[in-house]
Coordinates of C-alpha atoms in Angstrom, one line a residue:
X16 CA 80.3 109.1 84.1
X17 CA 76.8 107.6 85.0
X18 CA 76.9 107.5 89.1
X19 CA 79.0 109.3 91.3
X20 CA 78.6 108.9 94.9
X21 CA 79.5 111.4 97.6
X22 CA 81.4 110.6 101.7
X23 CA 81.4 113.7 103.1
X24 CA 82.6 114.8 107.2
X25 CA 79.7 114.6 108.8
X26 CA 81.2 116.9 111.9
X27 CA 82.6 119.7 109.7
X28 CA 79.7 121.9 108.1
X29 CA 81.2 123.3 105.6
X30 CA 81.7 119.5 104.1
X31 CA 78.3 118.8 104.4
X32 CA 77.4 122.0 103.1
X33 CA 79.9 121.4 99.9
X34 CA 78.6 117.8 99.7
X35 CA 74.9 119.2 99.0
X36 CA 76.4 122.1 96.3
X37 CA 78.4 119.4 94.7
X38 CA 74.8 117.0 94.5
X39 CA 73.6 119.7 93.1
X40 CA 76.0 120.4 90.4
X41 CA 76.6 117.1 89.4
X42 CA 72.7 116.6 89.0
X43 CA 72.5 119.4 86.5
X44 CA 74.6 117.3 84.5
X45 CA 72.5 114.4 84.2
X46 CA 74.6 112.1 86.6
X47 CA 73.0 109.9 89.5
X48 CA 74.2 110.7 92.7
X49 CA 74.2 109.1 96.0
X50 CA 75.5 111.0 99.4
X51 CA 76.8 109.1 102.9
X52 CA 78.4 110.5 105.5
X53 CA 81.9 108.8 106.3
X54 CA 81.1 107.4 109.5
X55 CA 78.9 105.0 108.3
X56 CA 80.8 102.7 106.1
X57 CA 78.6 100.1 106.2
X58 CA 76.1 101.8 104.6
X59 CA 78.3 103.4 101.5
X60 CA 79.5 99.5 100.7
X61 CA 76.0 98.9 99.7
X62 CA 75.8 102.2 97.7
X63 CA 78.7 101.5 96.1
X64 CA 77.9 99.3 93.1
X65 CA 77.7 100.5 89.8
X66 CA 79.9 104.0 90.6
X67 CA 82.4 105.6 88.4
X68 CA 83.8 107.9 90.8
X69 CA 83.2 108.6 94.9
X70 CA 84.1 111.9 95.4
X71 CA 85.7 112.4 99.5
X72 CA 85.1 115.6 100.9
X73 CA 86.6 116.6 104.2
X74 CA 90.3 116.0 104.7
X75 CA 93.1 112.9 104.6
X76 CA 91.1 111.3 107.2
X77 CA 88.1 111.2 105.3
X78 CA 90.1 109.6 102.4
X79 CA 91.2 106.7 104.5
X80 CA 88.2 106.1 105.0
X81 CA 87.0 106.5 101.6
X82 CA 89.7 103.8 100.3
X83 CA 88.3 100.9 102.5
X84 CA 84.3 101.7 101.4
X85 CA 85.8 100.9 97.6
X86 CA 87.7 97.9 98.2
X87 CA 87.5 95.2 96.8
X88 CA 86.1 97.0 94.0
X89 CA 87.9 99.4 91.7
X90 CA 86.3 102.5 92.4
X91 CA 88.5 105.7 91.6
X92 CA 88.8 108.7 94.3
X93 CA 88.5 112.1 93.6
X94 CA 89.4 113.7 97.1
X95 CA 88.6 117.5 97.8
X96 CA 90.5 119.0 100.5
X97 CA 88.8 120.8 104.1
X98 CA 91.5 119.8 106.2
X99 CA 94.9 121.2 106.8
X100 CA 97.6 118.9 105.1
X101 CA 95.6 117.1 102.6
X102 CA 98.6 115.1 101.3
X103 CA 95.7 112.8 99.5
X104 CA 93.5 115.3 97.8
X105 CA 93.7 116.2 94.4
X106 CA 91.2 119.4 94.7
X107 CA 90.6 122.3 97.2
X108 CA 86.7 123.0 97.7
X109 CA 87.3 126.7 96.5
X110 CA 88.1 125.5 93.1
X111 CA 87.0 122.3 93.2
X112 CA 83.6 123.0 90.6
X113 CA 85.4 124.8 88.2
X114 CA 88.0 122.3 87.6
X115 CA 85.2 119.0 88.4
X116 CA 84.1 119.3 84.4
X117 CA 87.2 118.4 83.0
X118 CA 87.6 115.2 85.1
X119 CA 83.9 114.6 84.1
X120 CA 84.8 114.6 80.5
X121 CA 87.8 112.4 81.0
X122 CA 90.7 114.1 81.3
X123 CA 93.0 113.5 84.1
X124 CA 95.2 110.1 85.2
X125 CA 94.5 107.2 87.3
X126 CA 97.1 106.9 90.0
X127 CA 97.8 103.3 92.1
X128 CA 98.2 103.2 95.4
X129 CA 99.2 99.8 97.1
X130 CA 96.9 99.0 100.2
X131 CA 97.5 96.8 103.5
X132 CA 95.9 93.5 104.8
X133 CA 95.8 92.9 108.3
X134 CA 94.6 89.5 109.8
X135 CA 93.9 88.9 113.1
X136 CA 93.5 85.2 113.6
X137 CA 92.5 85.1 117.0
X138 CA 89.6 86.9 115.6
X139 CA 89.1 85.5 112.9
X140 CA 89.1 89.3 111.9
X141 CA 90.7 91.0 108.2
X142 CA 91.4 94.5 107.9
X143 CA 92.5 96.9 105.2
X144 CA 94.6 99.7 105.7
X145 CA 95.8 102.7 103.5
X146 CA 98.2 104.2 105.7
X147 CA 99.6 102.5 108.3
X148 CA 98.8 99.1 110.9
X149 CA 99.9 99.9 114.1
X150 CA 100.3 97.2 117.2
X151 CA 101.7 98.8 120.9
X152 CA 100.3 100.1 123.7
X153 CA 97.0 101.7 124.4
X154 CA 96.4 103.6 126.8
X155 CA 99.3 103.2 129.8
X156 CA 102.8 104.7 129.3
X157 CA 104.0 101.3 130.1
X158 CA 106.1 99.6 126.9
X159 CA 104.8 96.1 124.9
X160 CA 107.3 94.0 123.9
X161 CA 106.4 92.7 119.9
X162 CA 108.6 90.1 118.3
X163 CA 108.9 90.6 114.5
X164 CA 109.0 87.6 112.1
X165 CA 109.4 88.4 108.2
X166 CA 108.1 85.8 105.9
X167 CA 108.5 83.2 109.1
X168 CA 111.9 84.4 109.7
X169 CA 113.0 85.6 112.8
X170 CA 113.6 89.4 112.7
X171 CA 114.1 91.0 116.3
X172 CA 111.6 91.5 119.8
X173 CA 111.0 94.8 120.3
X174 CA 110.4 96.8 123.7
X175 CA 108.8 100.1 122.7
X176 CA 105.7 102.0 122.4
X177 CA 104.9 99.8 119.5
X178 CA 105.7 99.4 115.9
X179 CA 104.1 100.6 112.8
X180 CA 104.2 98.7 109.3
X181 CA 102.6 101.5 106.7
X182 CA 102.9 101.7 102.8
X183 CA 103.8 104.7 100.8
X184 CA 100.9 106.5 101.2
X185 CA 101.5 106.5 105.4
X186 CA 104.8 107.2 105.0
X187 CA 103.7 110.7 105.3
X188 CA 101.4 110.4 108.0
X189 CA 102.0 109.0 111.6
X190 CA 105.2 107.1 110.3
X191 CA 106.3 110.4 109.3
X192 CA 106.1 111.9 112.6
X193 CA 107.7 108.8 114.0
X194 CA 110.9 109.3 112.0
X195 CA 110.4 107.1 109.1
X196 CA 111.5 107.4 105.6
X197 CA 109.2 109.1 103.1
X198 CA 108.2 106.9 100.0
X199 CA 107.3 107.8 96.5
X200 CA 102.9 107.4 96.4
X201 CA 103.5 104.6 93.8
X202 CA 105.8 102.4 95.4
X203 CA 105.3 98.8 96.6
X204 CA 107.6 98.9 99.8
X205 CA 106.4 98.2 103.0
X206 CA 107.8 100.5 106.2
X207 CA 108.1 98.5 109.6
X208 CA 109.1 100.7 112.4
X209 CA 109.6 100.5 115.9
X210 CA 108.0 103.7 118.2
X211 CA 110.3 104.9 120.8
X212 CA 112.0 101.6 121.2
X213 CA 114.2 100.9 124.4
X214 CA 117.4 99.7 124.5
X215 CA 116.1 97.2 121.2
X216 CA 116.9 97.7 117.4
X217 CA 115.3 100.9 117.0
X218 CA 115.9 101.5 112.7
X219 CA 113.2 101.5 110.4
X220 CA 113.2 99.0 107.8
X221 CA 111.9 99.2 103.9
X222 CA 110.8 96.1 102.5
X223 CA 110.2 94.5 99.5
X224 CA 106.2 94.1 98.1
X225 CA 106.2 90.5 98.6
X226 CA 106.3 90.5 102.5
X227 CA 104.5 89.3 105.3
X228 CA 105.2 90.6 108.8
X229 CA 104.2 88.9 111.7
X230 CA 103.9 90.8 115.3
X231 CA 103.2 88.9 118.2
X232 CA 102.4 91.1 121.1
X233 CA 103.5 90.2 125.0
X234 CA 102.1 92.7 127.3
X235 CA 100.6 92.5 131.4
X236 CA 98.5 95.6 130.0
X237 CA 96.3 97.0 127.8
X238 CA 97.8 96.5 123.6
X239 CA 95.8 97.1 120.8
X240 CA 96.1 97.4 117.1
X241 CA 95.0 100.3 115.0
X242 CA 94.0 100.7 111.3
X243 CA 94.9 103.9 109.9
X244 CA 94.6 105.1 113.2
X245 CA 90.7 105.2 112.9
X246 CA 89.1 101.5 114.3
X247 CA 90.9 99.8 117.2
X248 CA 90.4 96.5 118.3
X249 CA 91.9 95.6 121.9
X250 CA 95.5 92.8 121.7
X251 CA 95.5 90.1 124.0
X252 CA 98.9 88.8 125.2
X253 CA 99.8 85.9 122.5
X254 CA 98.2 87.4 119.9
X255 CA 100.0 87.5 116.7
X256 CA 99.0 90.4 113.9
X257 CA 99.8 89.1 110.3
X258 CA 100.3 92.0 107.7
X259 CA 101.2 91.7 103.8
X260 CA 100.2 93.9 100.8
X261 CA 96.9 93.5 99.5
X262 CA 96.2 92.1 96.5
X263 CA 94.0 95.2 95.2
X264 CA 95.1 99.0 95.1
X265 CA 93.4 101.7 96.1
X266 CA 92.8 104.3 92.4
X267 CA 92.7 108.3 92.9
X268 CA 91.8 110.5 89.8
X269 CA 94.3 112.8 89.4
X270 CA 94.3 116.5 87.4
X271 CA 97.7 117.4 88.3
X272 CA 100.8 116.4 86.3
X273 CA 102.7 113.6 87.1
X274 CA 105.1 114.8 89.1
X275 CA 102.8 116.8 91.6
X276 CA 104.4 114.5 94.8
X277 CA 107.5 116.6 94.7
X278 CA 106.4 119.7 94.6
X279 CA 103.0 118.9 96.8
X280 CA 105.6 117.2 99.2
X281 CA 107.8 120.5 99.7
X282 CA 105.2 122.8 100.0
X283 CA 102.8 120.8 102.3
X284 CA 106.2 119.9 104.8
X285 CA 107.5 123.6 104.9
X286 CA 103.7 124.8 106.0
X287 CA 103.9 121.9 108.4
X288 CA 106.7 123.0 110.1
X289 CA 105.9 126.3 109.8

């Protein structure tokens, strides 16, 4: 590797802190390295030409954020865990330089993670999302009501808090907590799913890659929709939300065998609940 770049938590010193040990380390090895803190993503798209890996430090959150600096290129990320869950990461910080040489020299897998597209036409605005799109309500208790078309067919108008569409990878984040199924990291499906619907169809639904979902939102209130649960634009009644698979995938280097979901999932659920 030639260039690595470093997104770090900029609110959690001990990332920071890690973020300048790691500069350092990787320096000795004759690597270029560029640093950026997470919350300015404008600023790490123009770094990100010309690197081999960007390394995320900080937790799940951070890595969301990392997988929309690197599309639409094809960027692999290495994600070291501060956080508490860290479904995402491949590395804890405590360990994280002993085991970073072996990924330098190539060992380790690249696994493919499918990736949402959100338009917003009445914007004229596109988003990406790893984990989840969310349209409903903002801030009042007061339910939306969404109709639901898949691929222009008529699916169902829902009165609830709002609904989510997520891929695998957000199938254990907020869709988990919702109720929603839990979906191998590699698969394709897309997860729509109603939030505390009333007296409406209220079942989640997994469906197939080549999907669009339309929500239109009707509200007297404040709606709004949410990527990853991190930017939020505000819904006006009418508005329609368009959301498909993208047609790029999001790439995580990966030192673990193959079959690390299973036992990452059981472990990381039970200390969850715990």
């Amino acid at each position: 590797m030639k260039q690595v770049g470093i997104l770090y938590q900029p609110k959690r010193e001990e990332a920071v802190a890690f973020s300048h040990e790691l500069e350092t380390f990787l320096s000795s090895r004759d690597i270029r390295i560029w640093r950026c803190s997470a919350w300015e993503p404008e600023r790490a798209k123009q770094l990100i030409a010309g690197t081999d890996l960007l390394v995320s430090i900080g937790g799940d959150g951070t890595i969301l954020r990392a997988a929309r600096t690197v599309i639409p290129d094809s960027v692999p990320i290495l994600g070291i865990n501060l956080g508490r869950l860290g479904f995402m990461a491949e590395l804890k910080a405590s360990g994280a330089l002993k085991k970073l040489p072996a990924l330098l020299n190539g060992r380790g897998w690249i696994e493919e993670r499918a990736i949402l597209e959100a338009e917003l036409p009445s914007q004229g605005r596109m988003f990406h999302a790893l984990n989840e799109v969310f349209v409903g309500r903002r801030s009042s208790a007061r339910l939306v009501t969404v109709d639901c078309k898949i691929n222009n067919a008529a699916l169902t108008t829902y009165r609830a808090d709002g609904v989510i569409i997520a891929t695998a990878s957000g199938s254990t984040g907020y869709t988990l907590a919702a109720g929603g199924p839990i979906l191998h990291p590699q698969a394709k499906e897309l997860i729509l799913m109603p939030v505390c619907a009333h007296f409406t169809f209220d079942k989640s639904l997994v469906l197939p890659a080549k999907t669009t979902i339309e929500l239109q939102v009707t509200t007297t209130h404040e709606a709004m929709l949410s990527i990853d649960g991190q930017t939020e634009l505000q819904l006006n009644s009418g508005d329609t939300v368009k959301v498909k698979l993208s047609k790029h995938m999001v790439k995580f280097l990966r030192l673990q065998p193959k079959t690390y979901f299973y036992r990452s999932l059981d472990a990381k659920l039970k200390r969850k609940v715990a």
